[in-house]
Amino acid sequence: AQSVTQLGSHVSVSEGALVLLRCNYSSSVPPYLFWYVQYPNQGLQLLLKYTSAATLVKGINGFEAEFKKSETSFHLTKPSAHMSDAAEYFCAVTGGSQGNLIFGKGTKLSVKP
Amino acid sequence: DAGITQSPRHKVTETGTPVTLRCHQTENHRYMYWYRQDPGHGLRLIHYSYGVKDTDKGEVSDGYSVSRSKTEDFLLTLESATSSQTSVYFCAIKPGQGAETQYFGPGTRLLVL
């Protein structure tokens, strides 16, 4: 069964610093992978997705993620954090038997001034 | 904006009472999902639907039922609410069988006292 592991339930960075949020997946078939962002008291918004095209995927708000099959990873990065990036981030993989997404437990990003 | 609304957005109820949450979409997508979000668990699938009157159980379906009598509406019912069902509930739609991206509604925050 597919699963997703997000390392670090909380990550704190300074404004302007690199953001790195880690995601590892397990999948028996080539997966589709997603990053969603959730701002406080809001729904989930798609940041970016990997669908077996380019391994480096660019998303909204300056985020990007790189699919590394050998490492079964899909880490999310942003070169320079903004205060507005403070939110919870979820990595997800397709492959639920019902066509659903399998989510990681989420990483809450704090950005210090 | 995927045209998804959820109602109510907030609800407080008492243990043992029935509760119905509504998800409404404006774009006639075939696939709809109900997830619950709990701290430390990410999002977990409750039920899903692949068409009118076609529904099935997800990972955490005990204590929940669903109905879909129209393409645009997917209802989630807690037959007899328990405190363990205090959660944030999200509806999601998927535009097509080959399209893997899911789009989420704004969520319903439910408190069972």
Short mmCIF file of N, CA and C in Angstrom, two decimals, chain A residues 32 34 36 38 41-46 49 51 88 90 94-95 97-106, chain B residues 9 33 35 37 40-45 48 56-58 90 94 98 100-107 109:
data_model
loop_
_atom_site.label_atom_id
_atom_site.label_comp_id
_atom_site.label_asym_id
_atom_site.label_seq_id
_atom_site.Cartn_x
_atom_site.Cartn_y
_atom_site.Cartn_z
N TYR A 32 1.78 9.59 -8.95
CA TYR A 32 1.62 11.02 -9.08
C TYR A 32 1.79 11.58 -7.66
N PHE A 34 1.93 15.15 -5.05
CA PHE A 34 1.36 16.49 -4.90
C PHE A 34 1.89 17.14 -3.62
N TYR A 36 0.25 20.19 -1.24
CA TYR A 36 -0.84 21.13 -0.97
C TYR A 36 -0.43 22.03 0.19
N GLN A 38 -2.09 24.61 3.24
CA GLN A 38 -3.29 24.98 3.97
C GLN A 38 -2.99 26.16 4.88
N ASN A 41 -7.44 28.00 8.93
CA ASN A 41 -8.89 28.02 8.76
C ASN A 41 -9.33 28.04 7.30
N GLN A 42 -8.50 27.48 6.45
CA GLN A 42 -8.86 27.39 5.04
C GLN A 42 -8.74 25.96 4.54
N GLY A 43 -9.20 25.74 3.33
CA GLY A 43 -9.06 24.43 2.70
C GLY A 43 -7.67 24.25 2.14
N LEU A 44 -7.48 23.13 1.44
CA LEU A 44 -6.18 22.81 0.87
C LEU A 44 -6.10 23.38 -0.55
N GLN A 45 -4.97 23.98 -0.83
CA GLN A 45 -4.72 24.57 -2.14
C GLN A 45 -3.55 23.85 -2.79
N LEU A 46 -3.70 23.49 -4.04
CA LEU A 46 -2.64 22.79 -4.75
C LEU A 46 -1.46 23.72 -4.99
N LYS A 49 2.37 19.63 -8.65
CA LYS A 49 2.17 18.20 -8.80
C LYS A 49 3.19 17.62 -9.76
N THR A 51 3.64 14.51 -12.41
CA THR A 51 2.85 13.53 -13.15
C THR A 51 3.68 12.82 -14.18
N GLU A 88 0.48 25.24 6.80
CA GLU A 88 0.77 23.81 6.91
C GLU A 88 0.84 23.23 5.50
N PHE A 90 1.15 19.79 3.02
CA PHE A 90 0.87 18.37 2.95
C PHE A 90 1.39 17.78 1.65
N THR A 94 -0.99 9.62 -5.17
CA THR A 94 -2.14 8.87 -5.65
C THR A 94 -1.90 7.39 -5.39
N GLY A 95 -2.97 6.66 -5.44
CA GLY A 95 -2.79 5.22 -5.32
C GLY A 95 -3.72 4.59 -4.33
N SER A 97 -6.96 2.82 -3.29
CA SER A 97 -7.75 1.92 -4.13
C SER A 97 -9.03 2.56 -4.65
N GLN A 98 -9.42 3.65 -4.01
CA GLN A 98 -10.63 4.34 -4.44
C GLN A 98 -10.33 5.58 -5.25
N GLY A 99 -9.11 5.68 -5.74
CA GLY A 99 -8.72 6.86 -6.50
C GLY A 99 -8.46 8.06 -5.63
N ASN A 100 -8.40 7.81 -4.32
CA ASN A 100 -8.17 8.93 -3.43
C ASN A 100 -6.68 9.22 -3.29
N LEU A 101 -6.38 10.29 -2.61
CA LEU A 101 -5.00 10.65 -2.31
C LEU A 101 -4.63 10.11 -0.93
N ILE A 102 -3.39 9.70 -0.81
CA ILE A 102 -2.82 9.30 0.47
C ILE A 102 -1.97 10.46 0.96
N PHE A 103 -2.29 10.99 2.12
CA PHE A 103 -1.62 12.18 2.62
C PHE A 103 -0.59 11.85 3.69
N GLY A 104 0.45 12.68 3.71
CA GLY A 104 1.33 12.70 4.86
C GLY A 104 0.64 13.43 6.00
N LYS A 105 1.31 13.44 7.14
CA LYS A 105 0.68 14.02 8.32
C LYS A 105 0.81 15.54 8.38
N GLY A 106 1.55 16.09 7.47
CA GLY A 106 1.65 17.54 7.39
C GLY A 106 2.87 18.10 8.10
N ARG B 9 -20.33 25.65 7.71
CA ARG B 9 -18.88 25.80 7.85
C ARG B 9 -18.43 25.48 9.27
N TYR B 33 -15.22 13.17 -2.88
CA TYR B 33 -14.62 12.49 -1.73
C TYR B 33 -14.94 13.27 -0.45
N TYR B 35 -13.12 13.64 3.29
CA TYR B 35 -11.99 13.37 4.14
C TYR B 35 -12.23 14.01 5.51
N GLN B 37 -9.83 15.65 8.71
CA GLN B 37 -8.48 16.08 9.05
C GLN B 37 -8.36 16.18 10.56
N GLY B 40 -1.94 15.45 13.47
CA GLY B 40 -1.08 14.29 13.52
C GLY B 40 -1.49 13.15 12.60
N HIS B 41 -2.58 13.33 11.88
CA HIS B 41 -3.07 12.27 10.99
C HIS B 41 -3.17 12.70 9.53
N GLY B 42 -2.98 13.96 9.26
CA GLY B 42 -3.19 14.42 7.89
C GLY B 42 -4.67 14.29 7.54
N LEU B 43 -4.94 13.96 6.29
CA LEU B 43 -6.32 13.76 5.85
C LEU B 43 -6.54 12.28 5.58
N ARG B 44 -7.69 11.80 6.01
CA ARG B 44 -8.03 10.39 5.80
C ARG B 44 -9.39 10.28 5.11
N LEU B 45 -9.49 9.35 4.21
CA LEU B 45 -10.69 9.19 3.40
C LEU B 45 -11.80 8.52 4.20
N TYR B 48 -16.35 7.90 -0.61
CA TYR B 48 -16.19 8.55 -1.89
C TYR B 48 -17.35 8.16 -2.81
N ASP B 56 -18.89 4.45 -2.00
CA ASP B 56 -18.18 3.34 -1.37
C ASP B 56 -17.41 3.85 -0.16
N LYS B 57 -16.95 2.91 0.66
CA LYS B 57 -16.31 3.25 1.91
C LYS B 57 -14.83 3.53 1.72
N GLY B 58 -14.33 4.41 2.59
CA GLY B 58 -12.92 4.66 2.65
C GLY B 58 -12.31 4.08 3.90
N PHE B 90 -13.42 17.75 5.05
CA PHE B 90 -13.21 18.34 3.73
C PHE B 90 -13.82 17.48 2.65
N LYS B 94 -12.69 15.40 -8.08
CA LYS B 94 -11.67 15.07 -9.07
C LYS B 94 -12.33 15.15 -10.43
N GLY B 98 -9.00 10.02 -15.42
CA GLY B 98 -7.59 10.11 -15.73
C GLY B 98 -6.90 11.28 -15.11
N GLU B 100 -5.72 13.17 -11.93
CA GLU B 100 -5.49 12.75 -10.56
C GLU B 100 -5.62 13.86 -9.53
N THR B 101 -5.54 15.10 -9.99
CA THR B 101 -5.57 16.21 -9.05
C THR B 101 -6.94 16.31 -8.40
N GLN B 102 -6.95 16.49 -7.11
CA GLN B 102 -8.19 16.73 -6.39
C GLN B 102 -8.20 18.17 -5.90
N TYR B 103 -9.40 18.72 -5.91
CA TYR B 103 -9.61 20.11 -5.46
C TYR B 103 -10.53 20.09 -4.26
N PHE B 104 -10.18 20.89 -3.28
CA PHE B 104 -10.83 20.79 -1.99
C PHE B 104 -11.75 21.97 -1.70
N GLY B 105 -12.81 21.66 -0.97
CA GLY B 105 -13.68 22.71 -0.45
C GLY B 105 -13.06 23.37 0.77
N PRO B 106 -13.77 24.36 1.33
CA PRO B 106 -13.21 25.13 2.44
C PRO B 106 -13.26 24.43 3.78
N GLY B 107 -13.99 23.33 3.88
CA GLY B 107 -14.02 22.57 5.12
C GLY B 107 -15.19 22.92 6.03
N ARG B 109 -15.94 22.65 10.18
CA ARG B 109 -15.37 22.37 11.49
C ARG B 109 -16.49 21.90 12.40
#
